[in-house]
Amino acid sequence: MEIPKHYTEIKNMTKATCTLEADGVGNEELALVGGRLAQVVKIIDREVTLQVFGGTEGLFTDAETVFLGKAPTLKVGDDLIGRFFNGYGEPIDDGPELMG
């Protein structure tokens, strides 16, 4: 098992993103920034930008950032295979409504 990468120097912060220098992270990789879930949205050389879900308000530039080494995943049942949905999760493929 790989040891998570820890960083404590955020270089830039907006309302929804933060940027830091990091090595060996991947696009869409999940991270925790000050305990908040985030996802890598851009990598340029060593500069990594994370979208912080829930926003960055209250975070400090020395907040611990831990990269989790994996992209988000979602387990689904067989009834979703080949289906198409809109942004609200509603079927748009003339298939049956989902149950459960």
Tab-separated table of N, CA and C in Angstrom:
chain	number	residue	atom	x	y	z
A	1	MET	N	0.840	-1.187	0.000
A	1	MET	CA	0.000	0.000	0.000
A	1	MET	C	0.883	1.248	0.000
A	2	GLU	N	0.535	2.196	-0.848
A	2	GLU	CA	1.307	3.423	-0.977
A	2	GLU	C	1.005	4.367	0.190
A	3	ILE	N	2.038	5.027	0.680
A	3	ILE	CA	1.880	6.002	1.769
A	3	ILE	C	1.323	7.287	1.181
A	4	PRO	N	0.251	7.864	1.759
A	4	PRO	CA	-0.320	9.106	1.237
A	4	PRO	C	0.698	10.245	1.261
A	5	LYS	N	0.599	11.138	0.278
A	5	LYS	CA	1.477	12.293	0.190
A	5	LYS	C	0.875	13.447	0.996
A	6	HIS	N	1.658	14.063	1.898
A	6	HIS	CA	1.208	15.162	2.751
A	6	HIS	C	1.950	16.444	2.380
A	7	TYR	N	1.225	17.554	2.297
A	7	TYR	CA	1.812	18.863	2.017
A	7	TYR	C	1.166	19.887	2.945
A	8	THR	N	1.905	20.969	3.283
A	8	THR	CA	1.359	21.980	4.187
A	8	THR	C	1.642	23.405	3.727
A	9	GLU	N	1.833	23.600	2.422
A	9	GLU	CA	2.094	24.948	1.926
A	9	GLU	C	1.235	25.234	0.703
A	10	ILE	N	0.090	25.877	0.915
A	10	ILE	CA	-0.796	26.273	-0.179
A	10	ILE	C	-0.316	27.621	-0.691
A	11	LYS	N	-0.092	27.717	-2.008
A	11	LYS	CA	0.468	28.935	-2.597
A	11	LYS	C	-0.599	29.956	-2.972
A	12	ASN	N	-1.783	29.477	-3.366
A	12	ASN	CA	-2.838	30.371	-3.824
A	12	ASN	C	-4.184	29.754	-3.468
A	13	MET	N	-5.154	30.627	-3.158
A	13	MET	CA	-6.474	30.130	-2.789
A	13	MET	C	-7.541	31.071	-3.346
A	14	THR	N	-8.589	30.478	-3.943
A	14	THR	CA	-9.774	31.234	-4.346
A	14	THR	C	-10.931	30.716	-3.500
A	15	LYS	N	-12.150	31.110	-3.819
A	15	LYS	CA	-13.302	30.640	-3.038
A	15	LYS	C	-13.534	29.143	-3.154
A	16	ALA	N	-13.118	28.555	-4.289
A	16	ALA	CA	-13.401	27.131	-4.514
A	16	ALA	C	-12.173	26.287	-4.790
A	17	THR	N	-11.005	26.915	-5.014
A	17	THR	CA	-9.819	26.151	-5.371
A	17	THR	C	-8.617	26.563	-4.537
A	18	CYS	N	-7.632	25.689	-4.516
A	18	CYS	CA	-6.337	26.038	-3.932
A	18	CYS	C	-5.256	25.422	-4.805
A	19	THR	N	-4.081	26.051	-4.788
A	19	THR	CA	-2.964	25.616	-5.608
A	19	THR	C	-1.738	25.421	-4.731
A	20	LEU	N	-1.023	24.327	-4.985
A	20	LEU	CA	0.204	24.040	-4.256
A	20	LEU	C	1.148	23.282	-5.164
A	21	GLU	N	2.398	23.165	-4.738
A	21	GLU	CA	3.361	22.360	-5.467
A	21	GLU	C	3.372	20.958	-4.874
A	22	ALA	N	3.285	19.952	-5.757
A	22	ALA	CA	3.257	18.560	-5.309
A	22	ALA	C	3.822	17.679	-6.410
A	23	ASP	N	4.294	16.520	-6.014
A	23	ASP	CA	4.867	15.556	-6.955
A	23	ASP	C	4.060	14.267	-6.950
A	24	GLY	N	3.975	13.640	-8.123
A	24	GLY	CA	3.408	12.307	-8.216
A	24	GLY	C	1.911	12.202	-8.011
A	25	VAL	N	1.165	13.270	-8.280
A	25	VAL	CA	-0.296	13.190	-8.176
A	25	VAL	C	-0.883	13.113	-9.578
A	26	GLY	N	-2.108	12.633	-9.692
A	26	GLY	CA	-2.741	12.454	-10.991
A	26	GLY	C	-3.979	13.307	-11.174
A	27	ASN	N	-4.361	13.502	-12.434
A	27	ASN	CA	-5.599	14.211	-12.747
A	27	ASN	C	-6.774	13.504	-12.097
A	28	GLU	N	-7.687	14.264	-11.545
A	28	GLU	CA	-8.916	13.798	-10.898
A	28	GLU	C	-8.665	13.098	-9.565
A	29	GLU	N	-7.408	13.035	-9.100
A	29	GLU	CA	-7.109	12.376	-7.827
A	29	GLU	C	-7.807	13.110	-6.682
A	30	LEU	N	-8.312	12.350	-5.736
A	30	LEU	CA	-8.951	12.923	-4.561
A	30	LEU	C	-7.907	13.323	-3.527
A	31	ALA	N	-8.254	14.323	-2.717
A	31	ALA	CA	-7.373	14.784	-1.654
A	31	ALA	C	-8.229	15.304	-0.512
A	32	LEU	N	-7.599	15.470	0.633
A	32	LEU	CA	-8.218	16.152	1.767
A	32	LEU	C	-7.412	17.409	2.023
A	33	VAL	N	-8.069	18.560	2.029
A	33	VAL	CA	-7.419	19.838	2.314
A	33	VAL	C	-8.016	20.350	3.614
A	34	GLY	N	-7.221	20.347	4.664
A	34	GLY	CA	-7.741	20.750	5.970
A	34	GLY	C	-8.935	19.911	6.383
A	35	GLY	N	-8.952	18.643	5.974
A	35	GLY	CA	-10.051	17.746	6.296
A	35	GLY	C	-11.221	17.802	5.332
A	36	ARG	N	-11.175	18.691	4.335
A	36	ARG	CA	-12.260	18.806	3.350
A	36	ARG	C	-11.900	18.049	2.083
A	37	LEU	N	-12.879	17.350	1.530
A	37	LEU	CA	-12.662	16.591	0.307
A	37	LEU	C	-12.413	17.540	-0.858
A	38	ALA	N	-11.433	17.190	-1.699
A	38	ALA	CA	-11.078	17.992	-2.868
A	38	ALA	C	-10.678	17.054	-3.997
A	39	GLN	N	-10.561	17.628	-5.214
A	39	GLN	CA	-10.182	16.833	-6.376
A	39	GLN	C	-9.247	17.647	-7.258
A	40	VAL	N	-8.207	16.990	-7.781
A	40	VAL	CA	-7.268	17.644	-8.692
A	40	VAL	C	-8.011	18.005	-9.976
A	41	VAL	N	-7.927	19.293	-10.367
A	41	VAL	CA	-8.579	19.735	-11.599
A	41	VAL	C	-7.585	20.244	-12.633
A	42	LYS	N	-6.324	20.515	-12.199
A	42	LYS	CA	-5.317	20.993	-13.154
A	42	LYS	C	-3.934	20.697	-12.607
A	43	ILE	N	-3.035	20.266	-13.511
A	43	ILE	CA	-1.635	20.049	-13.154
A	43	ILE	C	-0.774	20.687	-14.235
A	44	ILE	N	0.114	21.595	-13.830
A	44	ILE	CA	1.096	22.185	-14.731
A	44	ILE	C	2.450	22.045	-14.048
A	45	ASP	N	3.297	21.184	-14.604
A	45	ASP	CA	4.585	20.847	-13.981
A	45	ASP	C	4.326	20.350	-12.563
A	46	ARG	N	4.816	21.049	-11.542
A	46	ARG	CA	4.608	20.646	-10.143
A	46	ARG	C	3.424	21.383	-9.516
A	47	GLU	N	2.822	22.324	-10.239
A	47	GLU	CA	1.728	23.131	-9.691
A	47	GLU	C	0.399	22.395	-9.862
A	48	VAL	N	-0.233	22.095	-8.742
A	48	VAL	CA	-1.470	21.312	-8.726
A	48	VAL	C	-2.601	22.185	-8.200
A	49	THR	N	-3.698	22.250	-8.941
A	49	THR	CA	-4.884	22.985	-8.495
A	49	THR	C	-5.957	21.989	-8.108
A	50	LEU	N	-6.520	22.204	-6.928
A	50	LEU	CA	-7.572	21.349	-6.383
A	50	LEU	C	-8.869	22.120	-6.266
A	51	GLN	N	-9.985	21.500	-6.654
A	51	GLN	CA	-11.302	22.049	-6.356
A	51	GLN	C	-11.684	21.509	-4.990
A	52	VAL	N	-11.951	22.412	-4.053
A	52	VAL	CA	-12.301	22.013	-2.693
A	52	VAL	C	-13.823	21.988	-2.597
A	53	PHE	N	-14.385	20.803	-2.401
A	53	PHE	CA	-15.839	20.678	-2.300
A	53	PHE	C	-16.282	21.330	-0.997
A	54	GLY	N	-17.215	22.237	-1.084
A	54	GLY	CA	-17.651	22.978	0.098
A	54	GLY	C	-16.934	24.305	0.241
A	55	GLY	N	-15.966	24.596	-0.634
A	55	GLY	CA	-15.284	25.879	-0.621
A	55	GLY	C	-14.101	25.936	0.326
A	56	THR	N	-13.345	27.010	0.221
A	56	THR	CA	-12.109	27.166	0.989
A	56	THR	C	-12.245	28.101	2.182
A	57	GLU	N	-13.420	28.673	2.386
A	57	GLU	CA	-13.593	29.620	3.492
A	57	GLU	C	-13.184	28.970	4.814
A	58	GLY	N	-12.335	29.652	5.553
A	58	GLY	CA	-11.872	29.149	6.837
A	58	GLY	C	-10.601	28.316	6.762
A	59	LEU	N	-10.156	27.979	5.549
A	59	LEU	CA	-8.893	27.247	5.400
A	59	LEU	C	-7.728	28.232	5.435
A	60	PHE	N	-6.597	27.774	5.918
A	60	PHE	CA	-5.387	28.594	5.972
A	60	PHE	C	-4.364	28.044	4.993
A	61	THR	N	-3.376	28.861	4.621
A	61	THR	CA	-2.370	28.441	3.645
A	61	THR	C	-1.462	27.337	4.185
A	62	ASP	N	-1.509	27.071	5.485
A	62	ASP	CA	-0.718	25.962	6.030
A	62	ASP	C	-1.585	24.736	6.343
A	63	ALA	N	-2.803	24.713	5.778
A	63	ALA	CA	-3.695	23.557	5.979
A	63	ALA	C	-3.049	22.313	5.402
A	64	GLU	N	-3.140	21.207	6.127
A	64	GLU	CA	-2.565	19.959	5.646
A	64	GLU	C	-3.357	19.452	4.440
A	65	THR	N	-2.631	19.122	3.382
A	65	THR	CA	-3.221	18.550	2.176
A	65	THR	C	-2.691	17.132	2.029
A	66	VAL	N	-3.607	16.175	1.946
A	66	VAL	CA	-3.242	14.771	1.834
A	66	VAL	C	-3.854	14.229	0.540
A	67	PHE	N	-3.007	13.753	-0.367
A	67	PHE	CA	-3.483	13.150	-1.610
A	67	PHE	C	-3.786	11.683	-1.354
A	68	LEU	N	-4.961	11.231	-1.808
A	68	LEU	CA	-5.453	9.898	-1.479
A	68	LEU	C	-5.059	8.818	-2.482
A	69	GLY	N	-4.453	9.207	-3.605
A	69	GLY	CA	-3.942	8.226	-4.551
A	69	GLY	C	-4.981	7.547	-5.412
A	70	LYS	N	-6.193	8.098	-5.485
A	70	LYS	CA	-7.227	7.482	-6.317
A	70	LYS	C	-8.230	8.532	-6.771
A	71	ALA	N	-8.842	8.268	-7.911
A	71	ALA	CA	-9.910	9.124	-8.432
A	71	ALA	C	-11.232	8.674	-7.808
A	72	PRO	N	-12.263	9.509	-7.870
A	72	PRO	CA	-13.551	9.091	-7.316
A	72	PRO	C	-14.125	7.887	-8.059
A	73	THR	N	-14.814	7.034	-7.341
A	73	THR	CA	-15.476	5.869	-7.932
A	73	THR	C	-16.903	5.805	-7.417
A	74	LEU	N	-17.724	5.088	-8.136
A	74	LEU	CA	-19.117	4.928	-7.754
A	74	LEU	C	-19.553	3.526	-8.132
A	75	LYS	N	-20.055	2.779	-7.183
A	75	LYS	CA	-20.574	1.447	-7.475
A	75	LYS	C	-22.033	1.578	-7.886
A	76	VAL	N	-22.391	0.890	-8.974
A	76	VAL	CA	-23.765	0.935	-9.468
A	76	VAL	C	-24.234	-0.475	-9.794
A	77	GLY	N	-25.543	-0.631	-9.892
A	77	GLY	CA	-26.118	-1.926	-10.224
A	77	GLY	C	-26.252	-2.114	-11.731
A	78	ASP	N	-26.597	-3.330	-12.128
A	78	ASP	CA	-26.740	-3.665	-13.545
A	78	ASP	C	-27.814	-2.841	-14.246
A	79	ASP	N	-28.798	-2.326	-13.493
A	79	ASP	CA	-29.882	-1.571	-14.120
A	79	ASP	C	-29.430	-0.205	-14.651
A	80	LEU	N	-28.185	0.206	-14.392
A	80	LEU	CA	-27.674	1.475	-14.907
A	80	LEU	C	-26.787	1.303	-16.140
A	81	ILE	N	-26.419	0.086	-16.451
A	81	ILE	CA	-25.534	-0.155	-17.586
A	81	ILE	C	-26.209	0.296	-18.872
A	82	GLY	N	-25.503	1.160	-19.623
A	82	GLY	CA	-25.994	1.632	-20.910
A	82	GLY	C	-27.054	2.715	-20.841
A	83	ARG	N	-27.383	3.190	-19.667
A	83	ARG	CA	-28.417	4.220	-19.507
A	83	ARG	C	-27.815	5.611	-19.664
A	84	PHE	N	-28.657	6.622	-19.989
A	84	PHE	CA	-28.241	8.018	-20.117
A	84	PHE	C	-29.121	8.867	-19.210
A	85	PHE	N	-28.478	9.837	-18.519
A	85	PHE	CA	-29.181	10.679	-17.556
A	85	PHE	C	-28.790	12.138	-17.760
A	86	ASN	N	-29.702	13.039	-17.360
A	86	ASN	CA	-29.372	14.459	-17.402
A	86	ASN	C	-28.588	14.830	-16.135
A	87	GLY	N	-28.286	16.105	-15.975
A	87	GLY	CA	-27.507	16.575	-14.837
A	87	GLY	C	-28.196	16.400	-13.495
A	88	TYR	N	-29.483	16.125	-13.490
A	88	TYR	CA	-30.244	15.904	-12.256
A	88	TYR	C	-30.397	14.422	-11.934
A	89	GLY	N	-29.815	13.555	-12.773
A	89	GLY	CA	-29.920	12.123	-12.557
A	89	GLY	C	-31.204	11.512	-13.078
A	90	GLU	N	-31.921	12.262	-13.909
A	90	GLU	CA	-33.177	11.763	-14.471
A	90	GLU	C	-32.890	11.062	-15.803
A	91	PRO	N	-33.521	9.897	-16.056
A	91	PRO	CA	-33.283	9.184	-17.314
A	91	PRO	C	-33.708	10.026	-18.521
A	92	ILE	N	-32.875	10.037	-19.556
A	92	ILE	CA	-33.196	10.763	-20.797
A	92	ILE	C	-33.091	9.833	-22.005
A	93	ASP	N	-33.206	8.529	-21.757
A	93	ASP	CA	-33.023	7.543	-22.820
A	93	ASP	C	-34.290	6.745	-23.113
A	94	ASP	N	-35.434	7.229	-22.675
A	94	ASP	CA	-36.722	6.535	-22.858
A	94	ASP	C	-36.782	5.173	-22.174
A	95	GLY	N	-35.832	4.912	-21.264
A	95	GLY	CA	-35.845	3.677	-20.496
A	95	GLY	C	-36.747	3.825	-19.270
A	96	PRO	N	-36.936	2.748	-18.524
A	96	PRO	CA	-37.814	2.794	-17.357
A	96	PRO	C	-37.244	3.668	-16.248
A	97	GLU	N	-38.137	4.198	-15.403
A	97	GLU	CA	-37.706	4.951	-14.222
A	97	GLU	C	-36.941	4.009	-13.304
A	98	LEU	N	-36.017	4.566	-12.568
A	98	LEU	CA	-35.218	3.761	-11.643
A	98	LEU	C	-35.953	3.586	-10.331
A	99	MET	N	-35.760	2.463	-9.719
A	99	MET	CA	-36.364	2.170	-8.425
A	99	MET	C	-35.241	1.993	-7.392
A	100	GLY	N	-35.465	2.437	-6.185
A	100	GLY	CA	-34.478	2.222	-5.123
A	100	GLY	C	-33.517	3.344	-4.934
